[in-house]
Coordinates of C-alpha atoms and ligand atoms in Angstrom, one line a residue:
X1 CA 72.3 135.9 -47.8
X2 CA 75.4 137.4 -46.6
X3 CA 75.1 138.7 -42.8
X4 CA 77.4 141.4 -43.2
X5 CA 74.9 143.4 -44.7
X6 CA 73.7 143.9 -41.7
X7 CA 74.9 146.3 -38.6
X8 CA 76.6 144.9 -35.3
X9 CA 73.1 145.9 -33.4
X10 CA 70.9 143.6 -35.9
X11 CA 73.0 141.0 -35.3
X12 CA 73.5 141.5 -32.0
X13 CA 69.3 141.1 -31.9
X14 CA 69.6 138.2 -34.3
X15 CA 72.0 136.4 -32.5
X16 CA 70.1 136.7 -29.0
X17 CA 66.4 136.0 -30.8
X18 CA 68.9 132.4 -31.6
X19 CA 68.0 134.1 -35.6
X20 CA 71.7 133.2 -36.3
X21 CA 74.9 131.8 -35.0
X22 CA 78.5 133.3 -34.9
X23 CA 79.6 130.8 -36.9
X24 CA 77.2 131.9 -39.7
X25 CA 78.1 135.5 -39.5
X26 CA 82.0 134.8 -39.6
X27 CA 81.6 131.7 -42.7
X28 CA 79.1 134.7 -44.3
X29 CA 82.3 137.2 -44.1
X30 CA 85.0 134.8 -45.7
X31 CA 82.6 134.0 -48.4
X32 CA 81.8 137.8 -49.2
X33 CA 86.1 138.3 -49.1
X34 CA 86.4 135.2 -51.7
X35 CA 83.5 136.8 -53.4
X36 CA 84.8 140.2 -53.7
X37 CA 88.0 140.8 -52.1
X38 CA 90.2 140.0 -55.3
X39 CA 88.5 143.3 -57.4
X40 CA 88.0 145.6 -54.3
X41 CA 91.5 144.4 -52.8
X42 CA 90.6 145.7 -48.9
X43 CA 91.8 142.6 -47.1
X44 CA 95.8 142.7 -46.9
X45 CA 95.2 139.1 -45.0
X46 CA 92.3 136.9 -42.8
X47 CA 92.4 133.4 -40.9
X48 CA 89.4 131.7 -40.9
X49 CA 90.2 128.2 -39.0
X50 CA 91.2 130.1 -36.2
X51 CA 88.1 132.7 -36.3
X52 CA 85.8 129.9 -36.7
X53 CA 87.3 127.9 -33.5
X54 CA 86.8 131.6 -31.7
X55 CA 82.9 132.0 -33.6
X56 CA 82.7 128.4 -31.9
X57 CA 83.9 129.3 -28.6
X58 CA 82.2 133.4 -28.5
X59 CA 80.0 134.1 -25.5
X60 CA 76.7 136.2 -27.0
X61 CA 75.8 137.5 -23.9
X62 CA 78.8 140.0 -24.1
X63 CA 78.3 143.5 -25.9
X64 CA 79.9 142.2 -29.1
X65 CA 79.7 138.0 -28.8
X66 CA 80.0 136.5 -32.5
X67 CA 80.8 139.5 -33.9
X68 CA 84.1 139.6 -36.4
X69 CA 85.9 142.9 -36.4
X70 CA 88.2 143.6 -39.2
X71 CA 91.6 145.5 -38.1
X72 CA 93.7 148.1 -40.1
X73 CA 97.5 146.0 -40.6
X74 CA 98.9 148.5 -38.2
X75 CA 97.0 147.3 -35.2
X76 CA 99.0 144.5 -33.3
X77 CA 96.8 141.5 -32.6
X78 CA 98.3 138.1 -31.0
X79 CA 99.1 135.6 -33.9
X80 CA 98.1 137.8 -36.5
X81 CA 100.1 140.0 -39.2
X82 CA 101.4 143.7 -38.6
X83 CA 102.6 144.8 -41.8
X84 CA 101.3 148.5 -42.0
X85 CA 101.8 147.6 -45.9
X86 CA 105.3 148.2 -46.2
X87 CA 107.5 146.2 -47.8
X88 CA 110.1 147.0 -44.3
X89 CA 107.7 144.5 -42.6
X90 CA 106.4 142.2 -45.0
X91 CA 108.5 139.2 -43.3
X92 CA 106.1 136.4 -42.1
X93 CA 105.9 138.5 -39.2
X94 CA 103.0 137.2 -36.7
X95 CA 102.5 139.6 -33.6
X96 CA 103.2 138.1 -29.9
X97 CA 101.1 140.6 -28.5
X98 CA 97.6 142.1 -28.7
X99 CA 97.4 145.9 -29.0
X100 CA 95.0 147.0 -25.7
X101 CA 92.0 147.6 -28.4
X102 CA 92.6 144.0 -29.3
X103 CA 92.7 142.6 -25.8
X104 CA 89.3 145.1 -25.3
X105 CA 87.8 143.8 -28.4
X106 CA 88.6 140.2 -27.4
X107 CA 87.1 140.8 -24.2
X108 CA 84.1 142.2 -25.3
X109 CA 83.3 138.8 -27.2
X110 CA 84.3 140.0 -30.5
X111 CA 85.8 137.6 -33.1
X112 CA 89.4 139.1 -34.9
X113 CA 90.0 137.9 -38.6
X114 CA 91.4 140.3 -40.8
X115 CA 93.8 142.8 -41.9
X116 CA 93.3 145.6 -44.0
X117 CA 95.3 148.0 -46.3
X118 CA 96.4 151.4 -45.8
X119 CA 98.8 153.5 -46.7
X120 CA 101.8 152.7 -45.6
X121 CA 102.7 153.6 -41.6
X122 CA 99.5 155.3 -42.8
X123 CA 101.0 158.0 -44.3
X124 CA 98.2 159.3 -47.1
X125 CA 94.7 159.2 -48.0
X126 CA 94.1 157.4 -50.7
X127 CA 95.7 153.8 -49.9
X128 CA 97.8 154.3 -53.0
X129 CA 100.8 154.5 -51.1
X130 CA 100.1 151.1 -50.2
X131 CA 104.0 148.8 -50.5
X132 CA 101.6 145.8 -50.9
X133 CA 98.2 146.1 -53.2
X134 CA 96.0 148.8 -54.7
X135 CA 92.2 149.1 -52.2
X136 CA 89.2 150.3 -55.0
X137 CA 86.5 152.0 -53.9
X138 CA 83.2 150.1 -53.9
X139 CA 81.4 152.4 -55.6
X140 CA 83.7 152.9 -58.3
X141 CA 86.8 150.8 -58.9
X142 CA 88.7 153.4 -60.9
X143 CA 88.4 155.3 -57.8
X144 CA 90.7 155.7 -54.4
X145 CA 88.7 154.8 -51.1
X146 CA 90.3 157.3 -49.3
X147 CA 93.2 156.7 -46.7
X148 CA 95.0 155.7 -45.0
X149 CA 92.2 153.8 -43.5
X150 CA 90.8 152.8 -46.8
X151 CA 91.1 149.0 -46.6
X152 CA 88.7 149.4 -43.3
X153 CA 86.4 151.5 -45.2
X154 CA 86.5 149.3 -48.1
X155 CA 85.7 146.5 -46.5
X156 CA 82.7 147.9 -44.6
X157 CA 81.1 149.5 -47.7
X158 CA 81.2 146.1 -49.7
X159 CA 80.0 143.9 -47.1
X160 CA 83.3 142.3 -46.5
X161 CA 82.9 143.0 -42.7
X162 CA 80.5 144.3 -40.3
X163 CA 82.6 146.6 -39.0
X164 CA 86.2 147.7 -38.5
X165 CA 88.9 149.2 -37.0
X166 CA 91.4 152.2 -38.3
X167 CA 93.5 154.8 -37.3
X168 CA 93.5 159.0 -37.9
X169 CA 96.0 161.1 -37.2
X170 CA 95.2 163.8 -39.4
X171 CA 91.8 162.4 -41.5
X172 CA 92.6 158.2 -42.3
X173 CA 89.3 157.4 -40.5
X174 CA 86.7 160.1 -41.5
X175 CA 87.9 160.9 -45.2
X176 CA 87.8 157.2 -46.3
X177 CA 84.4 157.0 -44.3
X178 CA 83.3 159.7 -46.5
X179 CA 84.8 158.6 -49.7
X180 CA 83.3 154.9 -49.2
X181 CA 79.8 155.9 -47.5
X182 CA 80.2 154.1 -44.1
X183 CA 80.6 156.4 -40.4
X184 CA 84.0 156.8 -39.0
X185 CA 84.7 157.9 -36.0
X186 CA 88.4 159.8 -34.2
X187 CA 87.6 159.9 -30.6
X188 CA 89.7 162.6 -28.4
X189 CA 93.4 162.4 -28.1
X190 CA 93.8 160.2 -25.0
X191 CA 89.8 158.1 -24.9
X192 CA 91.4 155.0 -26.4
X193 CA 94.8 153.6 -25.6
X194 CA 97.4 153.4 -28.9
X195 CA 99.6 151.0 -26.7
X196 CA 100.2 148.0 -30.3
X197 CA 99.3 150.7 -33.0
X198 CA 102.7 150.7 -34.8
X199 CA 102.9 154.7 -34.0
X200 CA 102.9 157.3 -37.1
X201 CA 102.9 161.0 -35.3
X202 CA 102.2 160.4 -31.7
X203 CA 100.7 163.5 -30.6
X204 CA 98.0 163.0 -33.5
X205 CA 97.2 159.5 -33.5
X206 CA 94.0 157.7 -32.7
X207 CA 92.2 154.7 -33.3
X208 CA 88.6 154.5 -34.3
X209 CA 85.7 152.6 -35.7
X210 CA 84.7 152.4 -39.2
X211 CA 81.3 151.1 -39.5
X212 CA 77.7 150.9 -41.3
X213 CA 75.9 153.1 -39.1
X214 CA 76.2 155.9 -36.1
X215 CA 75.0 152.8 -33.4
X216 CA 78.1 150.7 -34.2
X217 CA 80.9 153.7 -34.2
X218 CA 79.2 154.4 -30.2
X219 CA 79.1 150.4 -29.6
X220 CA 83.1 149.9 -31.1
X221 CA 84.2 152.9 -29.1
X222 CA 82.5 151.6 -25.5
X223 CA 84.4 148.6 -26.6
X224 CA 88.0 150.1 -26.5
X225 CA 87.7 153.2 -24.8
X226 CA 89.0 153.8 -21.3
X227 CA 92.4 154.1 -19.3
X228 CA 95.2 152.4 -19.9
X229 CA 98.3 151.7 -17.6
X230 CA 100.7 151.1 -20.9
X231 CA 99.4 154.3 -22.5
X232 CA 100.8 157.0 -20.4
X233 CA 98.7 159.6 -23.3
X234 CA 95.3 157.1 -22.5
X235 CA 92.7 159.2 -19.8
X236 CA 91.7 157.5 -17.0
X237 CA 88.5 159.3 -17.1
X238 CA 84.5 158.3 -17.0
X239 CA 83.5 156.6 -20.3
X240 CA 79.8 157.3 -20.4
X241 CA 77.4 155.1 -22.2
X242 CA 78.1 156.3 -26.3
X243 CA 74.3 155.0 -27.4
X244 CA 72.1 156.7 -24.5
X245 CA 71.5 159.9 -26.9
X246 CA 71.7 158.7 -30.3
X247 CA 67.9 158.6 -30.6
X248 CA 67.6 162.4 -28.8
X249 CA 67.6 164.1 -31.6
X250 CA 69.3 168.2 -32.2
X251 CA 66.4 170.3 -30.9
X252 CA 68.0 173.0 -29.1
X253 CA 71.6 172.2 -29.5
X254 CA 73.8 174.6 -31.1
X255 CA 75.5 174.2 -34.4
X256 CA 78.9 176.3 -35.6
X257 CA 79.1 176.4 -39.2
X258 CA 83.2 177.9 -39.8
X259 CA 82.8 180.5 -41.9
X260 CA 86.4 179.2 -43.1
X261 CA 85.4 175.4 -44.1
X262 CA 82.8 177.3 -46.8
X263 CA 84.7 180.1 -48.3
X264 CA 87.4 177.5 -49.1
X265 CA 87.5 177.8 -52.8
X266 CA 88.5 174.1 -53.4
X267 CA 85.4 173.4 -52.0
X268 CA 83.5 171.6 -54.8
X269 CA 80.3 173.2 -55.2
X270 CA 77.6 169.6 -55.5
X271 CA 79.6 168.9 -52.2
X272 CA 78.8 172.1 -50.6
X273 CA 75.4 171.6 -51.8
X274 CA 74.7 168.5 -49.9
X275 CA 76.4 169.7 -46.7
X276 CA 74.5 172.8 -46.4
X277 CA 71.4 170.6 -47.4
X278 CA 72.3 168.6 -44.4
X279 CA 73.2 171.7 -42.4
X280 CA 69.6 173.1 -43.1
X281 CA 67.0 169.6 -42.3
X282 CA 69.3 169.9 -39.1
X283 CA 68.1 173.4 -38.3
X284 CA 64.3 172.2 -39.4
X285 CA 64.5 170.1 -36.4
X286 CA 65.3 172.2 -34.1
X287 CA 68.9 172.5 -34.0
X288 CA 70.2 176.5 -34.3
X289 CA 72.9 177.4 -36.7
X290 CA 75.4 179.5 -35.6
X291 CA 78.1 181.4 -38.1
X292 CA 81.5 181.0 -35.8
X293 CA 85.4 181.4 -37.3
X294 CA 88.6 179.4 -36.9
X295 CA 90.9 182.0 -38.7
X296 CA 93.5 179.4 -38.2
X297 CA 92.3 177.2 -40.7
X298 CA 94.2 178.2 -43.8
X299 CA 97.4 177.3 -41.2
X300 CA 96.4 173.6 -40.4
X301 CA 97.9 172.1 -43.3
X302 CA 101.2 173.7 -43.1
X303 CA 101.4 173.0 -39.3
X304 CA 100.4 169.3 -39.9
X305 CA 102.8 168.8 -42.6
X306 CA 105.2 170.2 -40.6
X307 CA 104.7 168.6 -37.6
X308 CA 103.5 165.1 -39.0
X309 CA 106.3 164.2 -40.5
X310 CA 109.1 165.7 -37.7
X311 CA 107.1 163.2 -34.9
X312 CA 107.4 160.5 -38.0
X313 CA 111.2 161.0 -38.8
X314 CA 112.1 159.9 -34.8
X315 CA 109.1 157.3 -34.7
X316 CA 110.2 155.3 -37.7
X317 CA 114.1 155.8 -36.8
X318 CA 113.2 152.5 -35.0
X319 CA 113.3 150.5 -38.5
X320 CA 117.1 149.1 -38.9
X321 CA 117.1 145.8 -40.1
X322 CA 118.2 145.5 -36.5
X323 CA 115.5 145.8 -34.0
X324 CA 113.1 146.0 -36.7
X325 CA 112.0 145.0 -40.2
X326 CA 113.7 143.3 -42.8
X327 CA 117.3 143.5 -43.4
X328 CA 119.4 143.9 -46.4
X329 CA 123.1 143.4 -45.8
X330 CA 125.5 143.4 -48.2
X331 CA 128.6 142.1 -46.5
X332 CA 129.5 146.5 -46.7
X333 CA 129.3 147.4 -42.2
X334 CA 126.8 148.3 -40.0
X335 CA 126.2 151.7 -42.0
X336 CA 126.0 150.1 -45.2
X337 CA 123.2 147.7 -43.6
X338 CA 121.1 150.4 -42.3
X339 CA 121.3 152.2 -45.4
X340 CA 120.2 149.4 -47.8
X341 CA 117.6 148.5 -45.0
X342 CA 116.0 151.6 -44.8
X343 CA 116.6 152.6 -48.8
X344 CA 114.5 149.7 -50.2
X345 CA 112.4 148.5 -46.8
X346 CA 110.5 152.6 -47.2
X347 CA 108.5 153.3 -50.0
X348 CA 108.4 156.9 -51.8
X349 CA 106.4 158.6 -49.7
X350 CA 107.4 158.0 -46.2
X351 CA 110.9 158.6 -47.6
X352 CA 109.5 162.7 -48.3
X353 CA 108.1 162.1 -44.8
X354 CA 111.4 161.5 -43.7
X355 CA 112.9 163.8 -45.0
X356 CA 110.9 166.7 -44.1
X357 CA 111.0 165.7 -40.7
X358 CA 114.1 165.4 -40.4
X359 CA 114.5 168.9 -42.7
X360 CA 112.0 170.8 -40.2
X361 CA 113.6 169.0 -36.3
X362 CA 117.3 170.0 -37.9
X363 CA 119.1 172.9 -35.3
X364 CA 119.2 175.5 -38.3
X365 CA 115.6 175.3 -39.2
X366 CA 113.6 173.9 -36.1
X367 CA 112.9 177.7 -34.6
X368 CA 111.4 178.6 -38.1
X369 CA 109.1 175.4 -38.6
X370 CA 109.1 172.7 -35.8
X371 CA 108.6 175.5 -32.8
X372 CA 106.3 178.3 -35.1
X373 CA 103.9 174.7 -36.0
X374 CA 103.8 174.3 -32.8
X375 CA 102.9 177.9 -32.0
X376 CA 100.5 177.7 -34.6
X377 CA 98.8 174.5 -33.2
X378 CA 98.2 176.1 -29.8
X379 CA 96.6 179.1 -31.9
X380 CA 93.8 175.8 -33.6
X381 CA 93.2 174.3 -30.0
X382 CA 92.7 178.0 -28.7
X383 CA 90.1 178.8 -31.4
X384 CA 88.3 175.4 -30.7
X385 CA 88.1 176.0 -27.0
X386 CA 86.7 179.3 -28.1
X387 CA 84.2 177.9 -30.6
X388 CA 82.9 175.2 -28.0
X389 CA 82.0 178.3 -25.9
X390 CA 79.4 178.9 -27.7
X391 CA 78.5 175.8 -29.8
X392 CA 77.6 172.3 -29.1
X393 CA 79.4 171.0 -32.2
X394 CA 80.8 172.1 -35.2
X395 CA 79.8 170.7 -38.2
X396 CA 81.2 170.7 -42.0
X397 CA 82.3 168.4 -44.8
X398 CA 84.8 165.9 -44.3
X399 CA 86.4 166.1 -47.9
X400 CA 86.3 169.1 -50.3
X401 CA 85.5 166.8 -52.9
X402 CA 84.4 163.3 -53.8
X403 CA 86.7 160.6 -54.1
X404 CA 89.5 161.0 -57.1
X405 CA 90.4 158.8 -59.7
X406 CA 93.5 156.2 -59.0
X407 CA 96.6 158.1 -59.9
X408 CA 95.2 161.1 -60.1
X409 CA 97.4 162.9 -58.6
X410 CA 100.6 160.5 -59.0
X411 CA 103.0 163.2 -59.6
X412 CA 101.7 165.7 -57.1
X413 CA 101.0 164.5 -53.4
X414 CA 101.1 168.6 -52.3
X415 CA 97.6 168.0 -53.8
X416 CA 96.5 165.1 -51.5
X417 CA 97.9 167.2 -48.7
X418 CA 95.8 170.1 -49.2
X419 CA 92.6 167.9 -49.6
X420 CA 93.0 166.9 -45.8
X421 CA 91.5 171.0 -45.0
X422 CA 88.8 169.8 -43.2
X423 CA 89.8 166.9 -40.8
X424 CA 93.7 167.6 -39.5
X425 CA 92.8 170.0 -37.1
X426 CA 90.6 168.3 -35.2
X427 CA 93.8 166.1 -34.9
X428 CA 96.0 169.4 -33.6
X429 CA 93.2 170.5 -31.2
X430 CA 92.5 166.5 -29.7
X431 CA 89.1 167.1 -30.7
X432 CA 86.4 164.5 -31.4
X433 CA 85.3 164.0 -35.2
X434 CA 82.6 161.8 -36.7
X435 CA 82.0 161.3 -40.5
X436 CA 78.4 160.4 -41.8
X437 CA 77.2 159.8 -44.9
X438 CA 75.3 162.5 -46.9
X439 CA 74.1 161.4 -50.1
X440 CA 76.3 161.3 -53.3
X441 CA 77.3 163.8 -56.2
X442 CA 77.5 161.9 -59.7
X443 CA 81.0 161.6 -61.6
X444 CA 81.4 159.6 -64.8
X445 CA 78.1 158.0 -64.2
X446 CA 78.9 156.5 -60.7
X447 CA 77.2 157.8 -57.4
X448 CA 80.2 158.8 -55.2
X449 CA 79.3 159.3 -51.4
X450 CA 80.1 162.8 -49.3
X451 CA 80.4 162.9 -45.7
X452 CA 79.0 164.8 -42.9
X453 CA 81.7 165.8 -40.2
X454 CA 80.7 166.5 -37.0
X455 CA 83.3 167.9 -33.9
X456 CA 82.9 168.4 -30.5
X457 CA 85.0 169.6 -27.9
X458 CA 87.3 166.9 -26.2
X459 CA 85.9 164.1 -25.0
X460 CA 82.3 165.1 -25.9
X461 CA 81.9 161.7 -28.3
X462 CA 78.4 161.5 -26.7
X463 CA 77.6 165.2 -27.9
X464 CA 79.5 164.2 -31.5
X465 CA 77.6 160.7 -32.2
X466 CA 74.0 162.4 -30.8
X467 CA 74.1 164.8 -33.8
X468 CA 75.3 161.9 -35.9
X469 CA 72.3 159.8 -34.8
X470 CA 69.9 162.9 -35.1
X471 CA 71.2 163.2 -38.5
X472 CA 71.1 159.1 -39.3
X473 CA 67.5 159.3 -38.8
X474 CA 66.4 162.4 -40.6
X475 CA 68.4 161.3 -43.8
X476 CA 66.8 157.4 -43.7
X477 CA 63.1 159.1 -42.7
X478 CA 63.3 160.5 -46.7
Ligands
LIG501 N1 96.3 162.2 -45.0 C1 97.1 162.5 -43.8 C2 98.5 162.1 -44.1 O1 98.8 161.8 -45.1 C3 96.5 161.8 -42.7 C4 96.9 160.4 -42.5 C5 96.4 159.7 -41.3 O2 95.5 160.3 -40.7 N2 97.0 158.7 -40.9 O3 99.3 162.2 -43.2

C-alpha cells in the first residue's frame, strides 16, 4: 500500500495510534517516485539515505513528525539542490543554507527529500519552460500540469508525495493545483518569509502549500508562516490557528461573484458550469451570493506582464558566471564572459522576460509602462479593499480552461499569458488565494480537473481556507 495516498492529518493519526512509522511513509514515497516518476517526470531530484537517517531520527509528537515534504528546486534547503531548472544552475550545486520555510519545516518535525520541476526561475505555467525535463499531468500525460509549480502539483496528484511546497507570484501554486486536482494555497504578501526562495518578481512572490486536501494547505502554512528578521517584506503579525474553522461551514458569510471573471469570453463554458455549480451548493448552505465588480480586471495582465518581468530583469542581473551560475569563458574579456554566460545559461523564455523588463525600466519608456503598471496596480488593490467591504471572500475559477495539451501553444506564450486572468491579481493586490478542486470536464476521453478559487482580503487565510473546508465537505458528502 503506498502511504502517500493518504493526507498529512491521516498520517499524522496513524503515526500517533503507532499505525505506521516514518520510516514507512518516507520508503513508501521513494518507491511510488521509482514507480512513477520516470513517465510523470515531477521529481527534478530526491535523497533517500539521508531522509531515512532523518525518518529515523523525526520526533512524532511535533505538528508534522515523519512527515516528508517535497520542495519546488527554487527553495534553498541545506545539502540539497537549487537549480530552479535552468541550465544557468545546473552545476552540482548543493545549497549551504536552508531557506526560513525549510528551517520552519525542519523544525516542525518534517522530513525534506525532494525537488521538483518548474518552469524555470518560475517563469510560466505549464512547466514546459522547464531547462531540465518535461512534468505530465497525472491525469493525462499528453497534458501540461500547469506551472510553474507543476512538479509540486504533480507529485501530489500521483502520490509521489504527501504534500509539497511551491511558489506563486502571479498563479504557479493555484493554476497547477487546478490543472492536477490537489489544493494550493498563496498566502498574503508578507505571511511567510521568502528569505532562500531564489527571487523571480519580488513584490509578487510567495510561497505556499500544494497538497491533497484544504486540512494540509492550513497545517503547511501554520508550519512556515510568521515573522522573519531576514525578510524585511515578512509580517511580524498574529498567526492564528489556520484549522480552527475549516469544519464551520459558509452559513451567513458573504460571497462576491466579479461580474468580470464570468463575462470573460475565454471562459470555457463546462468550466463555467462547474464553478457556478459550486458557486450555487455554496449558497444552498447558507452562504449569500453577492454580484460585486473589479473593472480593473481586463488591466491585470498587462500590468503583470509589465511589471513581472521589469522586477525579473534586475533580480536575475545577479547571474554572471561570476557570483552566480555556470560560466562560459572563452578566453574573449570580462564582457565576452558575461555574454556567453548569460546567452546559453537562460533559456527562451526568461530571455523575452528579460527583455521586456529591461524594454519597460528603460528612461524613454518607464513613464509609459513601468510607472502607469504601477498606477494601474494601486487601481486592483483599491478595488479589492473595496470588494472586501462588503464580502467575505470572493470566489471564481482559477483557470479559464482545463489543462492544454503539451506544446500547445509552442509558438505563442501571449496565449499562456492571458490564461493567467483569474489568479495575477490577487498577486498585485497581496491578497490571499486558495485553489480547490471542482470536479472535471472531459477532453479526448480523459477527466481533467477545474479548480475553485477562493480570495480573501490580506491576511484573512483563516476566512480563505474556512470556505475551502465548507466547500471540501459539501463536494465529498455527494
Ligand atoms: N504564469 C505566470 C508567469 O509566467 C506566473 C508565474 C508564477 O506565479 N511564478 O509569470
Amino acid at each position: 500500500m503506498n502511504l502517500a495516498t493518504n493526507s498529512i492529518a491521516t498520517l499524522r493519526r496513524m503515526l500517533l495510534a503507532g499505525e505506521t512509522t516514518p520510516r514507512e511513509i518516507v520508503e513508501s514515497v521513494a518507491t511510488a517516485i521509482s514507480a512513477e516518476n520516470e513517465s510523470i517526470g515531477g521529481y527534478l531530484s530526491s535523497d533517500f539515505e539521508r531522509a531515512l537517517v532523518d525518518a529515523e531520527a523525526a520526533n512524532i509528537e511535533k505538528p508534522l513528525g515523519g512527515i516528508p515534504i517535497a520542495l519546488k528546486d527554487n527553495i534553498n534547503a541545506e545539502d540539497h539542490p537549487c537549480s530552479c531548472a535552468s541550465r544557468f544552475l545546473e552545476n552540482g550545486y548543493l545549497s549551504p543554507y536552508d531557506a526560513t520555510v525549510s528551517a520552519r519545516l525542519k523544525e516542525a518535525g518534517a522530513v525534506l527529500y525532494g525537488r521538483t520541476n518548474l518552469d524555470e526561475f518560475a517563469m510560466g505555467s505549464s512547466t514546459e519552460n522547464s531547462a531540465l525535463q518535461q512534468t505530465r499531468n497525472p491525469h493525462d500525460h499528453d497534458r501540461i500540469p500547469g506551472g510553474s509549480s507543476g512538479g509540486s502539483a504533480a507529485v501530489v496528484a500521483a502520490d509521489m508525495a504527501v504534500a509539497a511546497l511551491g511558489s506563486d507570484t502571479g498563479g504557479s501554486i493555484r493554476q497547477p493545483a487546478s490543472h492536477c486536482g490537489v489544493v494550493g494555497l498563496k498566502p498574503s504578501y508578507g505571511r511567510v518569509s521568502r528569505y532562500g526562495l531564489v527571487a523571480f518578481a519580488s513584490s509578487l512572490d510567495q510561497i505556499g502549500p500544494l497538497t491533497k486536501t484544504v486540512e494540509d494547505a492550513a497545517l503547511l502554512l501554520q508550519a512556515c508562516a510568521g515573522g522573519d528578521k531576514r525578510d524585511s517584506t515578512c509580517l511580524d503579525v498574529d498567526v492564528p490557528d489556520f484549522t480552527a474553522g475549516l469544519q464551520e461551514g459558509v452559513s451567513g458569510m458573504k460571497l462576491g461573484v466579479p461580474r468580470e471573471f464570468f463575462a470573460d469570453e475565454g471562459l470555457e463554458p463546462e468550466v463555467r458550469e462547474r464553478i457556478e455549480g459550486a458557486l450555487g451548493k455554496l449558497e444552498a448552505e447558507g452562504a449569500e451570493l453577492i454580484e460585486i465588480s473589479l473593472p480593473s480586471t481586463s488591466f491585470s495582465v498587462a500590468t503583470y506582464y509589465i511589471l513581472a518581468p521589469a522586477e525579473a530583469s534586475s533580480n536575475l542581473s545577479r547571474y554572471d558566471g561570476v557570483r552566480y551560475g555556470n560560466r562560459i569563458d572563452d578566453g574573449g574579456g570580462v564582457i565576452a564572459m558575461y555574454r556567453g554566460s548569460r546567452a546559453r545559461g537562460f533559456g527562451p523564455e526568461v530571455k523575452r522576460r528579460i527583455i521586456l523588463g529591461t524594454y519597460v525600466l528603460s528612461s524613454g519608456y518607464s513613464g509609459k509602462y513601468y510607472l502607469r503598471a504601477q498606477k494601474a496596480r494601486t487601481l486592483i488593490q483599491q478595488e479589492y479593499r473595496e470588494a472586501f467591504r462588503q464580502v467575505d471572500a470572493v470566489v471564481g475559477p482559477v483557470s479559464p480552461a482545463p489543462a492544454r495539451r503539451i506544446g500547445e501553444f509552442a509558438d505563442d506564450p501571449l496565449q499562456d499569458y492571458l490564461a493567467d486572468i483569474y489568479t495575477i491579481s490577487a498577486n498585485l493586490a497581496g491578497i490571499p488565494g486558495l485553489s480547490v478542486p471542482c470536479g472535471t470536464v472531459e477532453r479526448e476521453g480523459r477527466q481533467l480537473p477545474v479548480g475553485l478559487q477562493i480570495l480573501g482580503p490580506h491576511l484573512a487565510e483563516a476566512t480563505v481556507l474556512r470556505v475551502g473546508g465548507a466547500w471540501e465537505m459539501i463536494r465529498d458528502a455527494e
